[in-house]
Coordinates of C-alpha atoms and ligand atoms in Angstrom, one line a residue:
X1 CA 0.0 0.0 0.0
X2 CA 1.2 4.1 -1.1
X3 CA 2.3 6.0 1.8
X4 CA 1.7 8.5 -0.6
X5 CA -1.2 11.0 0.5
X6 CA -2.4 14.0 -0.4
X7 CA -4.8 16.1 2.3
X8 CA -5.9 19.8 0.4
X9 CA -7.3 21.9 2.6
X10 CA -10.5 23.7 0.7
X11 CA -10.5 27.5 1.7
X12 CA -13.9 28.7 3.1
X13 CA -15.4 30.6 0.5
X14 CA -18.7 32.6 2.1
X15 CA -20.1 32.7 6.0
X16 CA -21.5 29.3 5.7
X17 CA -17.6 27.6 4.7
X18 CA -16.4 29.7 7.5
X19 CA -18.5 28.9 10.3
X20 CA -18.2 25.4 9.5
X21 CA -14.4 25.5 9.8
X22 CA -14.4 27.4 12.8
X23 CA -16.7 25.1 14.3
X24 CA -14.6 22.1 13.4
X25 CA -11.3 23.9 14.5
X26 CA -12.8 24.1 18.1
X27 CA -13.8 20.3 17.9
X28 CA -10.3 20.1 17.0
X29 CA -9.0 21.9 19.6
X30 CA -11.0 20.2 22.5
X31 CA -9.9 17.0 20.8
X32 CA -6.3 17.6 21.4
X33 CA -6.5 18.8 25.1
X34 CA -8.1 15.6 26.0
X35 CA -6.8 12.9 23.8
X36 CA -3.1 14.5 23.5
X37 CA -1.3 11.6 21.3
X38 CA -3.7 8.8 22.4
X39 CA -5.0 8.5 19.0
X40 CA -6.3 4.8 19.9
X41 CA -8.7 6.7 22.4
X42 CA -9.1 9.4 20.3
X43 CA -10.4 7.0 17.4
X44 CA -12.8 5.6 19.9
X45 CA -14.7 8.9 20.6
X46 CA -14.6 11.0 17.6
X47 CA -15.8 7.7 15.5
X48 CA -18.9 7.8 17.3
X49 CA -19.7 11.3 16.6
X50 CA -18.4 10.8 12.2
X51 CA -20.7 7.8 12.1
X52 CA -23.4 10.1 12.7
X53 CA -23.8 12.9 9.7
X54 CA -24.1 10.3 7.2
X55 CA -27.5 8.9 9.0
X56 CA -28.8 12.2 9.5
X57 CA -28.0 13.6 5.7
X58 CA -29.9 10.1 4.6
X59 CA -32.8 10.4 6.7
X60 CA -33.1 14.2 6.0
X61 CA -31.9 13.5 2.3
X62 CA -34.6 10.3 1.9
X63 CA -37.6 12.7 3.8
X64 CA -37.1 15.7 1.3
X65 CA -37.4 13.4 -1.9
X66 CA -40.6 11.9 -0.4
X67 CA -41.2 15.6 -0.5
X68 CA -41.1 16.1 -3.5
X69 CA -41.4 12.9 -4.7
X70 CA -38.1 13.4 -6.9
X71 CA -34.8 11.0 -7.3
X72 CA -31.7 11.2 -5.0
X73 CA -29.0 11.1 -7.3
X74 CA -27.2 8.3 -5.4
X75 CA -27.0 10.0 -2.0
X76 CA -28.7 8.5 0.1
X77 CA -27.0 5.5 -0.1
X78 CA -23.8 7.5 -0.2
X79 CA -24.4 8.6 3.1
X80 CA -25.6 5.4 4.3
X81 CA -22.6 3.8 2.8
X82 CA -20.5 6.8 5.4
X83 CA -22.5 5.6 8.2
X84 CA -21.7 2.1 8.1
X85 CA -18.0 2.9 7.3
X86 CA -17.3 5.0 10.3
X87 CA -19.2 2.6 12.4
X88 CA -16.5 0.0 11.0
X89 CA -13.6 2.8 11.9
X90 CA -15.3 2.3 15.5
X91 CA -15.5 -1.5 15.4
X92 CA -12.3 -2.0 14.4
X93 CA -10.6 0.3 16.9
X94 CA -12.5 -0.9 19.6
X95 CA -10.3 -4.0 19.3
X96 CA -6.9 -1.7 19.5
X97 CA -7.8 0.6 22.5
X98 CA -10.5 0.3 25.5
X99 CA -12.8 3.5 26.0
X100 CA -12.6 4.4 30.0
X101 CA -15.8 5.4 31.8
X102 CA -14.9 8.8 31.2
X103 CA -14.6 8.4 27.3
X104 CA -18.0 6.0 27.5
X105 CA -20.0 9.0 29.3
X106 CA -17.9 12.0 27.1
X107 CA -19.9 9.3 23.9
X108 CA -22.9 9.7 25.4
X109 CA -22.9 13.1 26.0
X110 CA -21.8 14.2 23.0
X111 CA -24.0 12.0 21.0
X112 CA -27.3 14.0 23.0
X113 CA -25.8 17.2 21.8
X114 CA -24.3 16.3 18.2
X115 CA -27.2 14.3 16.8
X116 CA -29.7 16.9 17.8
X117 CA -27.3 20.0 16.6
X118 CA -26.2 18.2 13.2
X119 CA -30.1 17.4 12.6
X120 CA -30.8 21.2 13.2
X121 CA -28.0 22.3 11.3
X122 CA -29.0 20.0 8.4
X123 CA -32.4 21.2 8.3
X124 CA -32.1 24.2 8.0
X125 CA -28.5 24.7 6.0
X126 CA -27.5 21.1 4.3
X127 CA -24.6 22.6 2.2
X128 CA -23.5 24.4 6.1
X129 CA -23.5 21.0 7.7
X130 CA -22.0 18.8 4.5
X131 CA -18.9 21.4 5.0
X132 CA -18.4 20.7 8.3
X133 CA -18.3 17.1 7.2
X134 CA -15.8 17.9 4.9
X135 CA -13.6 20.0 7.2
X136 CA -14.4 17.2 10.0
X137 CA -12.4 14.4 7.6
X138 CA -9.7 17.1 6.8
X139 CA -8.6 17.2 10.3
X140 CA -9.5 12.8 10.8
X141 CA -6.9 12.3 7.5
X142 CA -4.5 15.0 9.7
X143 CA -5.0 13.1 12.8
X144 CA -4.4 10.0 11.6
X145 CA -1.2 11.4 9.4
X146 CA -0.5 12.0 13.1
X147 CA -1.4 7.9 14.1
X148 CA 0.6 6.8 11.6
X149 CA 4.1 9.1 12.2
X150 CA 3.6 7.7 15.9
X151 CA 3.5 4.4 14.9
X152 CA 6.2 4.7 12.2
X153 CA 8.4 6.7 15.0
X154 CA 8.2 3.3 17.5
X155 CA 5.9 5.3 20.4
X156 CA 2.6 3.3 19.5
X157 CA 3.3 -0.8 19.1
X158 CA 2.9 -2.0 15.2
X159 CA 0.8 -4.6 16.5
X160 CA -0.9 -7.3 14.2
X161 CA -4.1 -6.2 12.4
X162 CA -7.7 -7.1 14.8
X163 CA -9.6 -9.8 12.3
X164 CA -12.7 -7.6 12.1
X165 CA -10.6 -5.1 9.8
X166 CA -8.7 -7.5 7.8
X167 CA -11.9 -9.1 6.9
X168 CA -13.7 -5.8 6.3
X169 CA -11.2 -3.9 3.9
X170 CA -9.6 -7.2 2.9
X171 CA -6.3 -7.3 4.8
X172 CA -3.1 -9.9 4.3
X173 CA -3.4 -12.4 7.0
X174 CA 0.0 -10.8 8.4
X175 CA -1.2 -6.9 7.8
X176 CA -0.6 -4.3 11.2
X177 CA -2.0 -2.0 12.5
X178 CA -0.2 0.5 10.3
X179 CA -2.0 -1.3 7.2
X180 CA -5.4 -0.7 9.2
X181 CA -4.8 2.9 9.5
X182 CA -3.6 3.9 5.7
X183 CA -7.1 2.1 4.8
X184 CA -9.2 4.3 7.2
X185 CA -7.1 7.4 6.5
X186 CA -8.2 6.4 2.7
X187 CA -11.9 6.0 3.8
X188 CA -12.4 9.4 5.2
X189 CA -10.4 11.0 2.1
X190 CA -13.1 9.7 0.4
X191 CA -15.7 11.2 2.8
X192 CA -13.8 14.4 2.9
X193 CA -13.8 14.7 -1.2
X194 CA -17.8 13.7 -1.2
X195 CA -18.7 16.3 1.7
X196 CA -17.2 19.1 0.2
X197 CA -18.7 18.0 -3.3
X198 CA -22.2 17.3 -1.6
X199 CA -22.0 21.3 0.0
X200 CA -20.4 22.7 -3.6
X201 CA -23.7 21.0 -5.4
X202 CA -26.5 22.2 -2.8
X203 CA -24.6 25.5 -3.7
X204 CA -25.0 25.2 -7.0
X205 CA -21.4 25.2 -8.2
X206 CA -20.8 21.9 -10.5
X207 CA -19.6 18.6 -7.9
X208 CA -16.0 18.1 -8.0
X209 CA -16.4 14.1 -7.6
X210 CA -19.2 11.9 -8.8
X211 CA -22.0 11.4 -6.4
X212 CA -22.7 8.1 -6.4
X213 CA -21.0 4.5 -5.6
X214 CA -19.9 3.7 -2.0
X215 CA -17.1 5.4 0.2
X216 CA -15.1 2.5 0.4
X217 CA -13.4 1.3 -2.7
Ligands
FE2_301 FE1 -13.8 7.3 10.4
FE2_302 FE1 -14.9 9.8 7.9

């Protein structure tokens, strides 16, 4: 597999982009106070809270067509497809690091206040809410840049791949935990490039990336 990776950053272009990034740059910030460089942990928690957008954007997505009683496109099961991904991303570091209460409560909380705010936000401004998506994955392929320099470095044990994520992205039976993390870094590259194409659409500016097929390829 590449270590070749590229991350571009897409520079807010109106109130909407910039909120969005400013919003995510806070989440970033509290992030790093508490996790610091326990990225295992850090997986854990902000998993739970990427696994939800994609659920909300297809419910919301899947209600307004019923609307209007007009085709998707492909995105609903885009963002169904990002759901079940993330939730994978969760599954798969569950086996690598152990959430303490702390973290299990910080989850619980934070899902009571996410799911409600992201359902607001996506009501109200979709293209507002699939930007922070986008900006969300920017910072989750930075972070786990971050995973995989720690693990390259020797400060995070190379240890053998859990079976759960060979089986889901079709692993060598002697792949590591580095493999693990280049294929979920790849998975929310793909989330980052849809997100950011999903807000340019609703914007009316033509999608950079095709909308439909799944996340993970
Ligand atoms: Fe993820
Ligand atoms: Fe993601």
């Amino acid at each position: 597999m590449t270590t070749e990776f590229r991350n571009p950053h897409f520079h807010p272009r109106n109130a909407g982009d910039r909120f969005a990034y400013a919003f995510v740059r806070l989440l970033r910030f509290f992030a790093d106070l508490f996790f610091a460089k326990r990225y295992g942990h850090r997986a854990i928690v902000l998993e739970t809270v990427a696994a939800v957008p994609g659920m909300v954007g297809a419910t919301l997505t899947h209600l307004k067509c019923l609307r209007r009683i007009e085709d998707d496109r492909g995105w609903i099961r885009t963002l169904m497809d990002e759901a079940e991904n993330e939730r994978m991303h969760l599954m798969t570091f569950i086996e690598i690091a152990r959430p303490n209460w702390f973290e299990r409560m910080l989850v619980l909380l934070v899902q009571g206040f996410f799911y409600n705010a992201y359902f607001l936000l996506y009501l109200l401004a979709p293209a507002v809410a699939h930007r922070v998506v986008g900006y969300f994955e920017e910072e989750a392929c930075q972070s786990y840049t971050n995973y995989l320099e720690l693990i390259d470095a020797g400060e995070h044990a190379n240890v053998p791949a859990p079976e759960i994520a060979r089986n889901y992205w079709k692993l060598p039976a002697n792949a590591t935990l580095r493999d693990v993390v280049l294929a979920v870094r790849e998975d929310e590259a793909g989330h980052r490039d849809v997100n950011h194409g999903f807000a340019d659409e609703l914007r009316g500016h033509a999608a950079a990336i095709p909308v439909t097929g799944s996340m993970k390829s």
